[in-house]
Every structure is written in C-alpha cells, then in structure tokens.
Short mmCIF file of C-alpha atoms (C1' of nucleotides) in Angstrom, two decimals:
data_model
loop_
_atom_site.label_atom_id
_atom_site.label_comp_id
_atom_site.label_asym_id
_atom_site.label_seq_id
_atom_site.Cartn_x
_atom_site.Cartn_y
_atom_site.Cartn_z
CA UNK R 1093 0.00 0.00 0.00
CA UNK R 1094 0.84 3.55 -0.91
CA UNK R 1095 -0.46 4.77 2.29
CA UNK R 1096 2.55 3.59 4.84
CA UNK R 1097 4.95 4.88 2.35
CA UNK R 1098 3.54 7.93 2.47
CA UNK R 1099 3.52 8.05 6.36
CA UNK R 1100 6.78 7.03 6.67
CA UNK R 1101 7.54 9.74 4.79
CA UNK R 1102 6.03 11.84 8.00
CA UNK R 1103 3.17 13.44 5.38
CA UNK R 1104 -0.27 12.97 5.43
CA UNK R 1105 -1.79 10.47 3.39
CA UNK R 1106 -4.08 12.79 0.76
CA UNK R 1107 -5.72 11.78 -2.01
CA UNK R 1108 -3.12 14.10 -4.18
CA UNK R 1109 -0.14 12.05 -2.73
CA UNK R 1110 -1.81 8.72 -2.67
CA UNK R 1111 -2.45 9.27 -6.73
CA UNK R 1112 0.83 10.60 -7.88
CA UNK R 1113 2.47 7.88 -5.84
CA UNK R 1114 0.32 5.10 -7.77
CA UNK R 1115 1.00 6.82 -10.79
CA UNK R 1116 4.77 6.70 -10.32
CA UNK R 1117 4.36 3.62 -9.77
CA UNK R 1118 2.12 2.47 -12.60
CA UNK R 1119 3.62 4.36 -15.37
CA UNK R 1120 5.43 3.05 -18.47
CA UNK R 1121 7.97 5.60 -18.30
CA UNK R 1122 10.18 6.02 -15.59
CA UNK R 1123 11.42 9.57 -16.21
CA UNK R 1124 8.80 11.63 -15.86
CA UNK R 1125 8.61 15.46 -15.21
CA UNK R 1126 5.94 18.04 -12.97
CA UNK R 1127 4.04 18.67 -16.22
CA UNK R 1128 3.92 14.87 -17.20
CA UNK R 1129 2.47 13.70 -13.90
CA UNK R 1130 0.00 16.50 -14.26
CA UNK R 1131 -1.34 15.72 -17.55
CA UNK R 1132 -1.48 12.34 -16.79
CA UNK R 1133 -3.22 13.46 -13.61
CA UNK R 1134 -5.85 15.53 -15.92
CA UNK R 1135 -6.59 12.46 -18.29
CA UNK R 1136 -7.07 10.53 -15.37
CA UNK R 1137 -9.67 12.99 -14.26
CA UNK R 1138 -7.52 13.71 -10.83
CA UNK R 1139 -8.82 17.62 -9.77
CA UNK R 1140 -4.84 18.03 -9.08
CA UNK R 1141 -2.98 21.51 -9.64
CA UNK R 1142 0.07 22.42 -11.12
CA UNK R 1143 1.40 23.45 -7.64
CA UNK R 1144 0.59 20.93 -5.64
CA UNK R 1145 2.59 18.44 -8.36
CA UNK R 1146 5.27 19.85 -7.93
CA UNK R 1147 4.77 20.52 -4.04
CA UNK R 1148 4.67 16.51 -3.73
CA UNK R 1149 7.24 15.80 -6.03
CA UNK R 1150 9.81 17.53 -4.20
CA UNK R 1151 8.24 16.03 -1.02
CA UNK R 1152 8.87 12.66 -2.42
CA UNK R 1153 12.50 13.86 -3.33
CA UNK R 1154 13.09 15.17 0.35
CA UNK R 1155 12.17 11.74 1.36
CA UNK R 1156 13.74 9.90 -0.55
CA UNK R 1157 11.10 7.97 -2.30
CA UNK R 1158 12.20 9.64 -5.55
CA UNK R 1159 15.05 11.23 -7.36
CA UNK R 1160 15.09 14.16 -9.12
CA UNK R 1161 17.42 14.98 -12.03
CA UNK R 1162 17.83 18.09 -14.21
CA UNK R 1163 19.05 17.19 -17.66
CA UNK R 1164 19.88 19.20 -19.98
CA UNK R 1165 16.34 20.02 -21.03
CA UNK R 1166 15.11 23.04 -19.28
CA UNK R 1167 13.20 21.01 -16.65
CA UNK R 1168 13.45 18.13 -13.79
CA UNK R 1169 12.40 14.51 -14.52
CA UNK R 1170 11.97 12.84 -11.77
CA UNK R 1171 12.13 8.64 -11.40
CA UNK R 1172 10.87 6.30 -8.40
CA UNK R 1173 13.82 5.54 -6.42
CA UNK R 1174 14.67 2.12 -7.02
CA UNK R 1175 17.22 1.59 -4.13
CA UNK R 1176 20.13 0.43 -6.39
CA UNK R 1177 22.17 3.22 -7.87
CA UNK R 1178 22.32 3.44 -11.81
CA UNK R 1179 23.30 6.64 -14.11
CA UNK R 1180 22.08 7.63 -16.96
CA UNK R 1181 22.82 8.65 -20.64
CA UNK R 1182 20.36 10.99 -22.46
CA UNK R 1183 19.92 11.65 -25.81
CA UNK R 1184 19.87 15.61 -26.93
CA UNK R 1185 17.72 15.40 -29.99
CA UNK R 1186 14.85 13.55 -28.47
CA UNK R 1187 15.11 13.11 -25.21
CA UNK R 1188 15.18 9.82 -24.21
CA UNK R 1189 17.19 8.21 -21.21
CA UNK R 1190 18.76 4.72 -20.92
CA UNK R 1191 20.09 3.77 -17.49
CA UNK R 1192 23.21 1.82 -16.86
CA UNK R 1193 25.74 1.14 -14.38
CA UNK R 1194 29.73 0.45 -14.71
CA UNK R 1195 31.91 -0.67 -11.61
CA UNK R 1196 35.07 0.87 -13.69
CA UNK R 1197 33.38 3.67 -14.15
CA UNK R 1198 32.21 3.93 -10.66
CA UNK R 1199 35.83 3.56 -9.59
CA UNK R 1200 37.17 5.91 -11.27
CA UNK R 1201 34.77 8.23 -9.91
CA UNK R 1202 35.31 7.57 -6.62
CA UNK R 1203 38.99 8.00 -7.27
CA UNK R 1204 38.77 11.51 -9.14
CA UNK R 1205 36.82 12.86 -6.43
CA UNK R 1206 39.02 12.05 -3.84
CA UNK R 1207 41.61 13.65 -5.19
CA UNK R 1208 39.91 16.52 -6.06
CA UNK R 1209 38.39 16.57 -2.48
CA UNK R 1210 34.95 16.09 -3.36
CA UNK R 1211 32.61 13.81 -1.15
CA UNK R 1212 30.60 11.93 -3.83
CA UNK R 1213 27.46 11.67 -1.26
CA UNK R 1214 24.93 12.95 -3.94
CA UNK R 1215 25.84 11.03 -6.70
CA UNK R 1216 24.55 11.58 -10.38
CA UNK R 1217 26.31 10.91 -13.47
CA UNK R 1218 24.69 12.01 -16.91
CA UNK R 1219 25.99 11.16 -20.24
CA UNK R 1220 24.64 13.05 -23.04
CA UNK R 1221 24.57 11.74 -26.55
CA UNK R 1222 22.67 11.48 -30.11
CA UNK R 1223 20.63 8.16 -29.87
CA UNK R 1224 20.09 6.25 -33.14
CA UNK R 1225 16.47 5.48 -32.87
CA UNK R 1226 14.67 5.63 -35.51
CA UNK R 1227 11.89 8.13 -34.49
CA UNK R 1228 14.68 9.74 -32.86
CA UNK R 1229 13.33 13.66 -33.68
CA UNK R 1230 10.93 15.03 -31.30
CA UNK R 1231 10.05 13.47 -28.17
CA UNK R 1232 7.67 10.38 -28.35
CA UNK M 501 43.12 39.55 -31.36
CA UNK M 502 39.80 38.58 -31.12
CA UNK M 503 38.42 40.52 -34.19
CA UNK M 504 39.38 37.00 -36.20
CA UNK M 505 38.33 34.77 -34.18
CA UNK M 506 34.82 36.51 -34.49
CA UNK M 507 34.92 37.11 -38.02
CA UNK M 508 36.30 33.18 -38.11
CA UNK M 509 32.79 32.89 -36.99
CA UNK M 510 30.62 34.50 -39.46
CA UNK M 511 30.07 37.27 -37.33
CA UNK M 512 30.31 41.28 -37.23
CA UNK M 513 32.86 42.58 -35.22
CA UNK M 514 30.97 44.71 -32.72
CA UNK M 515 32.10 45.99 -29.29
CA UNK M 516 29.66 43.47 -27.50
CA UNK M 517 30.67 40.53 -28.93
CA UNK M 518 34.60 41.84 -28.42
CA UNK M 519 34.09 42.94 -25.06
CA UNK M 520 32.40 39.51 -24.27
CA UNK M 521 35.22 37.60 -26.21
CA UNK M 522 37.84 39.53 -23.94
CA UNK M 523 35.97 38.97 -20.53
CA UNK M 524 36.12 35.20 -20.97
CA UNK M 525 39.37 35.18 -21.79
CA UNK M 526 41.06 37.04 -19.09
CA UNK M 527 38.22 35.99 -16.26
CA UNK M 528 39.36 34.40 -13.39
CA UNK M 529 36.34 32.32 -13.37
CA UNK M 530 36.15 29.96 -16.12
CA UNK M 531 32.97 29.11 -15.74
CA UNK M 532 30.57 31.81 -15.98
CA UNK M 533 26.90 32.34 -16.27
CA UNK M 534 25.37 35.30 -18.19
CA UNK M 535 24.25 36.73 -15.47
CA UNK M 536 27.93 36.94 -14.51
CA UNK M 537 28.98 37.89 -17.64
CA UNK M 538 26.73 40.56 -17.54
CA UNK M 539 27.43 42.14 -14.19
CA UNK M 540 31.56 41.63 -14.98
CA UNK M 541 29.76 44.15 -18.18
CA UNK M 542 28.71 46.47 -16.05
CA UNK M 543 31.31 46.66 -13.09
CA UNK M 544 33.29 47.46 -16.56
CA UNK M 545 30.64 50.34 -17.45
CA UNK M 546 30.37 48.21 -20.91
CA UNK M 547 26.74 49.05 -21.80
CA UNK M 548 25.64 46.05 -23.09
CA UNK M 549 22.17 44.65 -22.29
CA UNK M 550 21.60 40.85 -21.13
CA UNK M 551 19.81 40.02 -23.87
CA UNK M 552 22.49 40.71 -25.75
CA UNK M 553 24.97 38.45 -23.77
CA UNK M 554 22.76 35.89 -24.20
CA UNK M 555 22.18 36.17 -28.02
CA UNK M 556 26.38 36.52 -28.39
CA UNK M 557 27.21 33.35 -25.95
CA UNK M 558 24.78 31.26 -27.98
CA UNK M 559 26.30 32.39 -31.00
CA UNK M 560 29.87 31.80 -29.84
CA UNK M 561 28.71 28.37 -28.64
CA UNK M 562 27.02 27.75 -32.14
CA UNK M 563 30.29 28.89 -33.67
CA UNK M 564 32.64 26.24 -31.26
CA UNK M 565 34.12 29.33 -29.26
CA UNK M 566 32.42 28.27 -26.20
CA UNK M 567 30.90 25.12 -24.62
CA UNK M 568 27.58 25.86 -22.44
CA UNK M 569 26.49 23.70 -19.61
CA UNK M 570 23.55 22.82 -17.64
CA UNK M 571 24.98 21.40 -14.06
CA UNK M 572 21.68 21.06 -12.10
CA UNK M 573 21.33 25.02 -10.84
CA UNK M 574 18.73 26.20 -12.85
CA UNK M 575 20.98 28.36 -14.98
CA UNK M 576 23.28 27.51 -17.65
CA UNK M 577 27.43 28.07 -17.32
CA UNK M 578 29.72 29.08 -20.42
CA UNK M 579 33.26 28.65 -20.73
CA UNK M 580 35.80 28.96 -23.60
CA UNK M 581 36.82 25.98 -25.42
CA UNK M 582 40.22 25.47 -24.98
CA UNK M 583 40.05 22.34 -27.73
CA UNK M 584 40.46 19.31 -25.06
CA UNK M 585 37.83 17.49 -23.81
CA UNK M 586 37.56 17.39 -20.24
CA UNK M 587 34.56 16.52 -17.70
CA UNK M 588 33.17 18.21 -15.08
CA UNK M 589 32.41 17.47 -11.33
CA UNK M 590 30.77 20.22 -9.39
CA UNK M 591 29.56 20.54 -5.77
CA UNK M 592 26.16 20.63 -5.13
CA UNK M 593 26.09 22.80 -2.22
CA UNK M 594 28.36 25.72 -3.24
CA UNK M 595 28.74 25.40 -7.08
CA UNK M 596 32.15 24.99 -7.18
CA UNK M 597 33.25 23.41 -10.57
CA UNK M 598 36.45 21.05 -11.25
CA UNK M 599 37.38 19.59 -14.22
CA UNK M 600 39.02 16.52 -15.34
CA UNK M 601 39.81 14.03 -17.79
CA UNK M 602 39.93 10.29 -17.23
CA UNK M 603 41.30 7.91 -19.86
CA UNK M 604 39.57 4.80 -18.42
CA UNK M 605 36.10 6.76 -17.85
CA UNK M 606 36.21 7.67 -21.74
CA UNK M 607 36.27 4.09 -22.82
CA UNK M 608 33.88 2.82 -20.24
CA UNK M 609 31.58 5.67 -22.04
CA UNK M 610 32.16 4.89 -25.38
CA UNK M 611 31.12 1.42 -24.94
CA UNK M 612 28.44 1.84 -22.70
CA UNK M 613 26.61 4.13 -25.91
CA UNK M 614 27.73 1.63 -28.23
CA UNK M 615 25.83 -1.11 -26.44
CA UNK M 616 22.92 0.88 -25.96
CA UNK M 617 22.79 2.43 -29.15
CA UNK M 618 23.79 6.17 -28.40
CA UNK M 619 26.22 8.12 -30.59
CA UNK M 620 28.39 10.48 -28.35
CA UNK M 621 28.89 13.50 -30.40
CA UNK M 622 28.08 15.98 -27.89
CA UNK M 623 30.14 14.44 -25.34
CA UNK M 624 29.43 15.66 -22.06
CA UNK M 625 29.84 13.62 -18.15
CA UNK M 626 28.98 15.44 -15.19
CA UNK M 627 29.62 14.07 -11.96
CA UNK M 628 27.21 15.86 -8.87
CA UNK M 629 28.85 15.76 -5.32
CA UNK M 630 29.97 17.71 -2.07
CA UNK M 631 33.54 19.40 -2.09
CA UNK M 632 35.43 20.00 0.78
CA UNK M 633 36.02 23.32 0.66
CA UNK M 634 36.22 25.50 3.71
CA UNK M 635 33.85 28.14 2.67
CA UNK M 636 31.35 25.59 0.86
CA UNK M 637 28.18 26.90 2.03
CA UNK M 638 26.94 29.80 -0.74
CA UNK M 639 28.26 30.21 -3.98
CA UNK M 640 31.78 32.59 -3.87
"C1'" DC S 1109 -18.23 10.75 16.40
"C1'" DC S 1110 -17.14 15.65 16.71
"C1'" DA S 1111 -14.09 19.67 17.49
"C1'" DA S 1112 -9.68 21.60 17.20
"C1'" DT S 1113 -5.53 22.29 14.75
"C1'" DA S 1114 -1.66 21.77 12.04
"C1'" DG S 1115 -0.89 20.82 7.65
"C1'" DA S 1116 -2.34 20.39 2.60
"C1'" DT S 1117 -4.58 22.12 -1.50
"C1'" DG S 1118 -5.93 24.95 -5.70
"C1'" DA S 1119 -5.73 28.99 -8.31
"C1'" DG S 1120 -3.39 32.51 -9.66
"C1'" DA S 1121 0.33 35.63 -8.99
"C1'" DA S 1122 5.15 36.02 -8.82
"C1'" DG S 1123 10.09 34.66 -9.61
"C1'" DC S 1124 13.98 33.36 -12.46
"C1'" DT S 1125 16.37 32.41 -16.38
"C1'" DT S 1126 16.17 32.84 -21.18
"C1'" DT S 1127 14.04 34.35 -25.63
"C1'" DT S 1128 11.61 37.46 -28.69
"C1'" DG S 1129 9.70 41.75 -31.04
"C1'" DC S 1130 10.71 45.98 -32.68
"C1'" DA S 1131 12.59 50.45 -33.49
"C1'" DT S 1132 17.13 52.25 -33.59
"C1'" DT S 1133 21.96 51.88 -34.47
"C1'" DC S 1134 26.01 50.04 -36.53
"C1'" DA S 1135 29.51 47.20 -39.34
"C1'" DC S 1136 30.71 46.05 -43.71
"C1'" DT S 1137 30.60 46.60 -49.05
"C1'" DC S 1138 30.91 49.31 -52.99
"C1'" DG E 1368 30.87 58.12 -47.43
"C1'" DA E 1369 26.00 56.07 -48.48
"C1'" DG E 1370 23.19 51.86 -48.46
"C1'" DT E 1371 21.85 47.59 -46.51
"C1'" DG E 1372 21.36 43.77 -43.71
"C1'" DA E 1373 22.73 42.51 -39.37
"C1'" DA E 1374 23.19 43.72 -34.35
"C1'" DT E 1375 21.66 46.04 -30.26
"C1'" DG E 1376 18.84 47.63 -26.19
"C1'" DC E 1377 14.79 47.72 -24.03
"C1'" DA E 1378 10.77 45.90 -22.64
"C1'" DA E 1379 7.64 42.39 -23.04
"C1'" DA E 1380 6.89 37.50 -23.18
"C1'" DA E 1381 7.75 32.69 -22.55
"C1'" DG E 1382 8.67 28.44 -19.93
"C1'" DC E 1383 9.45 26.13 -15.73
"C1'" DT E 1384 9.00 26.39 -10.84
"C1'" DT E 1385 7.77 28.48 -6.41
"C1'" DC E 1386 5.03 31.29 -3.48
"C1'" DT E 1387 0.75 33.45 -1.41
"C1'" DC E 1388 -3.33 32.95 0.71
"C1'" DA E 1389 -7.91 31.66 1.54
"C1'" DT E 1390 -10.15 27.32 1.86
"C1'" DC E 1391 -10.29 22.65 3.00
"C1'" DT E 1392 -8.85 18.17 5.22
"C1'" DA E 1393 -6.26 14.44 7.81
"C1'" DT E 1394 -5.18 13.51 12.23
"C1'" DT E 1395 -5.58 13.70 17.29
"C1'" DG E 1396 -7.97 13.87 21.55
"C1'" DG E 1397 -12.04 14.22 24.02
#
DNA sequence: CCAATAGATGAGAAGCTTTTGCATTCACTC
DNA sequence: GAGTGAATGCAAAAGCTTCTCATCTATTGG
C-alpha cells in the first residue's frame, strides 16, 4: 500500500499524494517530469494543480522515495527511487534516457573525487549523446 | 586579437561581442553564467544589455568558441573551449566546478553508448557531489 | 463521532532564467 | 561616405517552478 509509504515519509496520506504515488508507480515511463504527472493526472480525471505536483514531487525527493534529475532540457524529470544506484545517458535530440551502471566507471569516480576533495554523497552521473532510434526527432 | 576569431565565426565585429570575447578570456572564473557575464559588463561600465549576452554566448557556442552547460542550478554556465575534452564534477552545495579528464572513464563511455545504441557526439559527463572546501556553504 | 488544529490544497500571482519583437543603431561593401 | 542587412537595447513575453493565501482536510484527543 501507498499509504505507509507515504507516512513514513512523515506526510499525510491525501488523495493528491496517494495518486501521484500510484501513478509513479504504474507508469510506463520512468522519467517523468511536474508537467507529465499533471497531464497524466488531468486524463485521469484527478482535480490536481500544477502546484501541488510539484509541491509533492519535491516532497517525495526530500524523502527519498524519488530522485530528481535536471538534464539538460530546461526542466526536472523525476524517477521512483529504485534503491540500487544506476546513471544515466540521455539523448539531446529527443530526449530519451537509458540507465546503466559500470563498476570501472564507478571507480574511477570515486577515485577523481578524492583527489579533487569532493565527497561523492549525492551522486549523479549524466551522459549526453545522439541516440540512433529511428523516431529519434521530437520526443515520443 | 579577437576581431578574427569573431569574423572566423561568421560574425560582425561589434564591441559586444569583443568585449564579451575579452571577458572570458582574461576571467578568473572559467565558468561563468550570463548573469555573470553581464554584471563583470557592467562593473566594466560596458553598456551592453543581457539580452544581448545571451544572443552573443549562444552564437559563440554555435560557432565552437564556447561550450555551455547545464549542471543542475537552474541556470546555464559558459566557458571557452580550450580544444580538449575534459569533464566536469561540481559541488552541489556551493557550485564549485572542477574539471578533469579520465582515460579509463572515456572508454567505459564509449562502450556503454555503443551497447545501448547512443552516438556520443556531444560528449558531455557530469559528476554531482559535495567538495570539501572550507567556505562551501553559498556560492563565492 | 465531533471539534480543534496543524498541515495540505488549488488557483493565480510572482520569480527566475532565457528568448523574442521591434525600433534604432552600426559594421561592412561598394 | 552612403546603403543595406545585421546587431543592439529595451521591454515584453515565454517556460518552468515556487510562493501566497484563503479554503479545506487528515489527524488527534475528548
């Protein structure tokens, strides 16, 4: 149940929270941003404003239940949070994200902020690329 | 001179896109915003309006003068290419940026888009974490 | 089960960065 | 040096996100 995430969370279990929860959980797409969740909201015929999206969103980020990432788009996408750590590479022309993880590459990470005296405690590694898909033009 | 290397461009040689040209070369700061860029205008009594800065960094980008990033701030950074490749890792709480280059990292990439079907032409790795720095608590 | 209260919501206004429209000004060509 | 197309400054607008505030609701205790 959505409900005791919710509480653990140490928010109130609302019909606005309880129904973008579901939805994050439901959806076909993992990366999702504020204005996604709120259409999706509006074709579900959820009374659910703009605000309070993006109000539970970040509530779910302080919380930990999801992560929020920035791209290079203009706007967050956020993602439930899984548990294990993965990055991600984005493609520029249309959007879309892959996930992956490499222990080398982890490594090395680790051992370039060290030395550079960086604590890698928020970590979030974005590739950005041209993706060879074949509708790969506008977002879809 | 930097007349060229804007005519090199395809563009006029006007006392903005000079001024701007100059700035980022002999800034302290390599990576700037516009808003910095702007105010660095002023403090120099240049008067040059931001729209302006941000019509002449996009073009310089366009033209391969200047590399723009995201970084997750909510505003983009611009510094000059200098013709290597490097990555960046910036701190998340004061916006301090370090670059670097990693041999190992660049192959791990490479064949992490192959596999997944990404072409890196824009090339770009950023890695998000928490420096060390005495004074890391607001941006200076 | 109801009352009290702290917190949550919706709608719209406001904030921030970035872009655009337009009249004026300027760099380059002849 | 005049003509022309590009560049500029200003203000307005756009796009994403946050805030304000009056209203409403989940939770707690009686």
């Amino acid at each position: 149940m959505e409900d005791q995430e919710i509480r653990n969370a140490g928010l109130k279990v609302t019909a606005p929270r309880v129904k973008i929860l579901e939805l994050l959980e439901n959806s076909d797409e993992r990366h999702v941003s504020a204005e996604d969740v709120y259409k999706m909201l509006l074709a579900a015929n959820e009374d659910i404003g703009l605000a309070t999206v993006y109000r539970v969103l970040t509530q779910f980020e302080e919380a930990g239940l999801v992560e929020k990432h920035h791209f290079e788009d203009g706007y967050s996408v956020f993602e439930l949070n899984k548990g294990k750590h993965h990055d991600h590479i984005v493609c520029i022309t249309c959007g879309r994200v892959e996930e992956f993880v490499d222990e080398t590459i982890e490594q090395r990470q680790q051992k370039i902020a060290d030395e550079l005296g960086f604590q890698i405690s928020e970590h979030d590694l974005v590739i950005y690329g041209k993706c060879m898909d074949d509708n790969c033009d506008r977002k879809g």
